[in-house]
Amino acid sequence: MASALTESEAVRVRAAGKINLALRSGPRRPDGYHSLATVFQAVSIYDELEARWSHAGDFRVSVTGEQSAQVPTGPGNLAVKAARLLAREAGTAELGCELAIRKAIPVTGGMAGGSADAAAALLACSVLWDLDVSPDELGVLGARLGADVPFCLTGGTALGTDRGDQLAPVLSRGTYHWVLALNAEELSTPEVFGRFDALARPATGPLEVPAELLNALIGGDPVALGRCLVNDLEAAAFSLRPHLERVRTTGLELGAIGAVVSGSGPTVAFLASDENTAIDLSGKLSAAGVCRAVKRVQGPVPGVRLLN
Ligand code: C5P
């Protein structure tokens, strides 16, 4: 097939991680998923992905960077699944690719690291293979790979409903400064939802994110935002990993104006009132020794972007 790129040329993209500023969940549905109302914010922690041509039907991935040993490199890798799905949809058997991922987003950390890699592979391969595919079409394919993939494609700030994959833009002013506590313990998303089912008695009515939170974002007011961060999965994550509650308390005692477990955890996101306070908080949180690593990020940032 005709391509704008030679075999030795690579397409490079980067994809941001996310935190959930609000996550309201209903009960488990017959399809195994939970209906959500969630506000995503993409933050400045990035995985990078390079895609090169390979021979027809050959789909491979290598992974370097933080926690790379924990990422599967077989057919179960979400970026490989994304490349295969895109090739299948393109309807030609001539496509293949070699993917190289450099990880920075925590692995099974509740920050959509795997989904970001899938989003990165969709964009990179569509450019590599010179496919005529629109951003909306990539979003539809993304939703088949995982509920967070559509958001990872778009980034910014968005309201996610249904499985979290139906997106609507959310108006947000200003930049928010976060300190992430990355934890050594992994948490599997299905396990956290399973504990949520056992612990919670969620209402079956319509799910809503707090109006105060949406107003805080419109007003660009970090103090107001810090007060209304909410995650219905937090109690389940604390019940599975009790140490996380101590991490949360420590960050708040050290000056965070809000704290929330990101998605299904175990990453805990602390909001700071400004950049200097975030620098101060990250130093103190590191010194407290309650988590594996501390990372300072800002949001919102865009989703997947081409680097070349
Ligand atoms: O869509 P994704 O593959 O990322 O979801 C992983 C798992 O998380 C699902 O299999 C399901 O157990 C759980 N999940 C859920 N409800 C959602 C999103 C994810 O129960 N809205």
Coordinates of C-alpha atoms and ligand atoms in Angstrom, one line a residue:
M1 CA 0.0 0.0 0.0
A2 CA 1.2 3.6 -0.7
S3 CA 2.8 5.2 2.3
A4 CA 4.2 8.7 3.0
L5 CA 6.9 7.1 5.1
T6 CA 9.7 4.8 4.3
E7 CA 10.3 1.7 6.4
S8 CA 13.1 3.2 8.4
E9 CA 11.1 6.3 9.4
A10 CA 9.2 6.3 12.7
V11 CA 6.1 8.2 13.8
R12 CA 6.5 9.5 17.3
V13 CA 3.6 10.4 19.5
R14 CA 3.0 11.1 23.2
A15 CA 0.0 10.5 25.3
A16 CA -0.9 12.0 28.7
G17 CA -2.2 10.3 31.8
K18 CA -5.4 11.4 33.5
I19 CA -6.9 11.9 36.9
N20 CA -10.6 11.8 37.8
L21 CA -11.7 15.0 39.5
A22 CA -15.0 13.4 40.2
L23 CA -16.1 9.7 39.7
R24 CA -19.6 8.7 40.6
S25 CA -20.5 5.1 39.9
G26 CA -23.8 3.2 39.7
P27 CA -24.2 -0.5 40.4
R28 CA -22.8 -3.2 38.2
R29 CA -24.7 -3.6 34.9
P30 CA -25.5 -6.9 33.2
D31 CA -22.6 -6.3 30.8
G32 CA -20.2 -6.3 33.7
Y33 CA -19.5 -2.5 33.5
H34 CA -20.6 0.3 35.8
S35 CA -22.4 3.4 34.6
L36 CA -20.3 6.4 35.5
A37 CA -20.4 10.1 35.6
T38 CA -16.8 11.2 35.8
V39 CA -14.8 14.4 35.1
F40 CA -11.4 13.6 33.6
Q41 CA -8.5 15.9 33.5
A42 CA -5.4 15.0 31.4
V43 CA -2.2 15.8 33.3
S44 CA 1.4 16.3 32.2
I45 CA 2.8 12.8 32.7
Y46 CA 3.5 11.2 29.3
D47 CA 4.1 7.9 27.7
E48 CA 5.9 8.1 24.3
L49 CA 5.3 5.7 21.5
E50 CA 7.3 5.2 18.3
A51 CA 5.7 3.2 15.4
R52 CA 7.7 1.8 12.5
W53 CA 6.6 -0.3 9.5
S54 CA 7.0 -4.1 9.8
H55 CA 6.0 -6.8 7.4
A56 CA 2.4 -7.7 6.8
G57 CA 0.7 -9.2 9.8
D58 CA 3.6 -8.6 12.2
F59 CA 2.7 -6.6 15.3
R60 CA 5.3 -6.2 18.0
V61 CA 6.0 -4.0 21.0
S62 CA 8.9 -3.3 23.2
V63 CA 8.6 -1.3 26.4
T64 CA 11.2 0.8 28.3
G65 CA 11.0 3.3 31.1
E66 CA 9.4 3.3 34.6
Q67 CA 7.9 -0.1 35.7
S68 CA 8.3 -1.4 32.1
A69 CA 8.9 -4.9 33.4
Q70 CA 5.3 -5.0 34.5
V71 CA 3.9 -4.3 31.1
P72 CA 2.9 -7.3 28.9
T73 CA 4.6 -7.3 25.5
G74 CA 2.5 -10.1 24.0
P75 CA -0.8 -9.9 22.1
G76 CA -2.5 -8.7 25.3
N77 CA -0.6 -5.4 25.2
L78 CA -3.3 -2.7 24.6
A79 CA -1.2 -0.8 22.1
V80 CA -0.7 -4.0 20.0
K81 CA -4.4 -4.6 20.2
A82 CA -5.1 -1.1 19.0
A83 CA -2.7 -1.5 16.1
R84 CA -4.3 -4.8 15.1
L85 CA -7.8 -3.4 15.4
L86 CA -6.9 -0.4 13.2
A87 CA -5.3 -2.7 10.6
R88 CA -8.3 -4.9 10.6
E89 CA -10.7 -2.0 10.1
A90 CA -8.5 -0.7 7.3
G91 CA -9.3 -3.9 5.5
T92 CA -5.9 -4.7 4.1
A93 CA -3.6 -7.6 5.0
E94 CA -0.5 -5.6 4.1
L95 CA -0.1 -3.8 7.4
G96 CA 2.3 -4.5 10.3
C97 CA 4.2 -2.4 12.8
E98 CA 6.9 -2.3 15.4
L99 CA 5.9 -0.2 18.4
A100 CA 8.3 1.1 21.0
I101 CA 6.8 2.5 24.2
R102 CA 8.6 4.6 26.8
K103 CA 6.6 4.5 30.0
A104 CA 6.2 7.3 32.6
I105 CA 2.5 6.9 33.4
P106 CA 2.2 4.6 36.4
V107 CA 1.4 1.0 35.4
T108 CA -2.0 -0.2 36.9
G109 CA -2.0 3.1 38.7
G110 CA -5.5 4.4 38.0
M111 CA -4.1 7.0 35.5
A112 CA -5.1 5.3 32.3
G113 CA -1.5 4.3 31.3
G114 CA -2.6 1.3 29.2
S115 CA -5.4 3.4 27.6
A116 CA -2.9 6.2 26.8
D117 CA -0.7 3.7 25.0
A118 CA -3.7 2.4 23.0
A119 CA -4.6 5.9 22.0
A120 CA -1.0 6.6 21.1
A121 CA -0.9 3.5 18.9
L122 CA -4.2 4.4 17.1
L123 CA -2.9 7.9 16.2
A124 CA 0.7 6.8 15.3
C125 CA -0.4 3.8 13.2
S126 CA -3.0 5.9 11.3
V127 CA -0.3 8.3 10.3
L128 CA 2.3 5.6 9.7
W129 CA 0.0 3.6 7.4
D130 CA -1.4 6.9 5.8
L131 CA -5.0 5.8 6.6
D132 CA -8.0 8.1 6.0
V133 CA -9.5 8.0 9.4
S134 CA -11.1 10.9 11.3
P135 CA -10.6 11.7 15.0
D136 CA -14.2 10.6 15.7
E137 CA -13.6 7.3 14.0
L138 CA -10.4 6.8 16.2
G139 CA -12.6 7.5 19.2
V140 CA -15.1 4.8 18.2
L141 CA -12.3 2.3 17.8
G142 CA -10.8 3.4 21.0
A143 CA -14.0 2.7 23.0
R144 CA -13.8 -0.9 21.8
L145 CA -10.4 -1.2 23.4
G146 CA -11.2 0.3 26.8
A147 CA -13.5 2.8 28.4
D148 CA -10.7 5.4 29.0
V149 CA -9.2 5.3 25.5
P150 CA -11.6 8.0 23.9
F151 CA -10.6 10.5 26.6
C152 CA -6.9 9.7 26.2
L153 CA -7.3 10.6 22.5
T154 CA -8.8 14.0 23.3
G155 CA -7.4 15.0 26.6
G156 CA -8.2 18.4 28.2
T157 CA -11.1 18.3 30.6
A158 CA -14.2 16.3 29.8
L159 CA -17.3 14.7 31.4
G160 CA -17.5 11.0 30.7
T161 CA -20.8 9.1 31.0
D162 CA -22.0 5.6 30.2
R163 CA -18.9 3.5 30.8
G164 CA -16.9 6.7 30.9
D165 CA -16.4 6.6 27.1
Q166 CA -19.2 9.0 26.1
L167 CA -17.5 12.4 26.3
A168 CA -18.7 15.9 26.5
P169 CA -16.4 18.9 26.9
V170 CA -16.2 20.7 30.3
L171 CA -15.2 24.4 30.4
S172 CA -12.1 24.8 32.6
R173 CA -10.1 27.9 33.2
G174 CA -6.5 28.1 34.4
T175 CA -3.9 25.5 35.2
Y176 CA -4.1 23.2 38.2
H177 CA -1.0 22.0 40.1
W178 CA -1.0 18.5 41.4
V179 CA 1.4 16.3 43.4
L180 CA 1.0 12.6 42.6
A181 CA 1.8 10.0 45.2
L182 CA 2.8 6.9 43.2
N183 CA 2.4 3.8 45.2
A184 CA 4.3 0.5 45.1
E185 CA 1.1 -1.6 45.4
E186 CA -0.8 -2.2 42.2
L187 CA -4.6 -2.2 42.1
S188 CA -6.5 -4.0 39.4
T189 CA -9.5 -2.0 38.1
P190 CA -11.9 -5.0 38.0
E191 CA -10.9 -5.9 41.6
V192 CA -11.7 -2.4 42.8
F193 CA -15.0 -2.4 41.1
G194 CA -15.7 -5.8 42.6
R195 CA -15.0 -4.5 46.1
F196 CA -17.1 -1.4 45.3
D197 CA -20.0 -3.8 44.5
A198 CA -19.5 -5.6 47.8
L199 CA -19.3 -2.4 49.9
A200 CA -21.5 0.2 48.3
R201 CA -25.2 0.5 47.8
P202 CA -25.2 2.9 44.9
A203 CA -28.3 4.7 43.9
T204 CA -29.9 3.4 40.7
G205 CA -31.0 6.9 39.5
P206 CA -29.2 9.3 37.2
L207 CA -25.6 9.9 38.2
E208 CA -24.3 13.5 38.6
V209 CA -21.0 15.1 39.3
P210 CA -21.1 17.9 41.8
A211 CA -22.3 21.3 40.4
E212 CA -19.8 23.0 42.7
L213 CA -17.0 21.1 40.9
L214 CA -18.1 22.3 37.5
N215 CA -18.4 25.8 38.8
A216 CA -14.9 25.7 40.4
L217 CA -13.5 24.7 37.0
I218 CA -15.3 27.5 35.2
G219 CA -14.1 29.9 37.8
G220 CA -10.5 28.6 37.7
D221 CA -10.7 28.3 41.5
P222 CA -8.3 25.6 42.9
V223 CA -9.5 26.1 46.5
A224 CA -13.1 25.5 45.6
L225 CA -12.1 22.5 43.4
G226 CA -10.1 21.0 46.2
R227 CA -13.2 21.0 48.4
C228 CA -15.3 18.9 46.0
L229 CA -13.0 16.3 44.6
V230 CA -14.9 13.0 44.9
N231 CA -14.4 9.4 44.0
D232 CA -17.0 6.7 44.7
L233 CA -14.3 4.0 44.3
E234 CA -12.1 5.5 47.1
A235 CA -13.6 3.4 49.9
A236 CA -13.0 0.2 47.9
A237 CA -9.4 1.2 47.1
F238 CA -8.8 2.0 50.8
S239 CA -10.4 -1.3 51.9
L240 CA -8.1 -3.3 49.5
R241 CA -5.0 -1.2 50.3
P242 CA -5.4 0.4 53.8
H243 CA -2.0 2.1 53.5
L244 CA -3.5 4.5 51.0
E245 CA -5.6 6.2 53.6
R246 CA -2.4 7.1 55.4
V247 CA -0.9 8.5 52.2
R248 CA -4.0 10.7 51.8
T249 CA -4.0 12.0 55.3
T250 CA -0.3 12.7 55.1
G251 CA -0.6 14.8 51.9
L252 CA -3.5 16.8 53.4
E253 CA -1.5 17.4 56.6
L254 CA 1.4 18.7 54.6
G255 CA -0.6 21.4 52.9
A256 CA -2.7 19.9 50.0
I257 CA -6.0 21.8 49.5
G258 CA -7.6 18.6 48.2
A259 CA -6.9 14.9 47.7
V260 CA -8.5 12.1 45.6
V261 CA -7.6 8.6 44.6
S262 CA -7.2 8.6 40.8
G263 CA -9.7 6.3 39.1
S264 CA -9.4 2.8 40.7
G265 CA -6.1 3.8 42.4
P266 CA -3.6 3.3 43.9
T267 CA -2.2 6.8 42.7
V268 CA -3.4 9.6 45.1
A269 CA -3.6 13.1 43.5
F270 CA -3.0 16.1 45.8
L271 CA -4.1 19.5 44.6
A272 CA -1.9 22.5 45.5
S273 CA -3.0 26.1 45.5
D274 CA -0.2 27.2 43.1
E275 CA 3.1 26.0 41.6
N276 CA 5.3 27.0 44.5
T277 CA 3.1 25.2 47.0
A278 CA 3.2 22.2 44.8
I279 CA 7.0 22.2 44.8
D280 CA 7.0 22.5 48.6
L281 CA 4.4 19.8 49.0
S282 CA 6.2 17.3 46.7
G283 CA 9.5 17.8 48.7
K284 CA 7.7 17.2 52.0
L285 CA 5.7 14.2 50.7
S286 CA 8.9 12.6 49.4
A287 CA 10.6 13.1 52.8
A288 CA 7.6 11.6 54.6
G289 CA 8.4 8.3 52.9
V290 CA 4.8 7.1 52.6
C291 CA 4.9 6.3 48.9
R292 CA 7.1 4.8 46.1
A293 CA 7.6 8.1 44.3
V294 CA 6.3 11.6 44.1
K295 CA 5.6 13.4 40.8
R296 CA 4.5 17.0 40.2
V297 CA 2.2 17.5 37.2
Q298 CA -0.1 20.2 35.8
G299 CA -3.5 20.0 34.0
P300 CA -5.3 20.2 31.9
V301 CA -3.1 19.2 28.9
P302 CA -4.0 17.9 25.4
G303 CA -4.4 14.2 24.7
V304 CA -2.3 12.3 22.1
R305 CA 0.0 14.5 20.0
L306 CA 2.3 13.8 17.1
L307 CA 6.0 14.6 18.0
N308 CA 7.3 14.6 14.4
Ligands
C5P1 O1 -12.7 -0.6 29.8 P1 -11.6 -1.2 30.5 O2 -11.0 -2.5 29.8 O3 -10.5 -0.2 30.8 O4 -12.1 -1.7 31.9 C1 -11.4 -2.6 32.7 C2 -12.4 -3.2 33.7 O5 -12.8 -2.2 34.7 C3 -13.7 -3.7 33.1 O6 -13.6 -5.0 32.7 C4 -14.7 -3.6 34.3 O7 -14.4 -4.7 35.2 C5 -14.2 -2.4 35.0 N1 -15.0 -1.2 34.6 C6 -16.3 -1.1 35.0 N2 -17.1 0.0 34.7 C7 -16.5 1.0 33.9 C8 -15.2 0.9 33.4 C9 -14.4 -0.2 33.8 O8 -16.8 -2.0 35.8 N3 -17.3 2.0 33.5

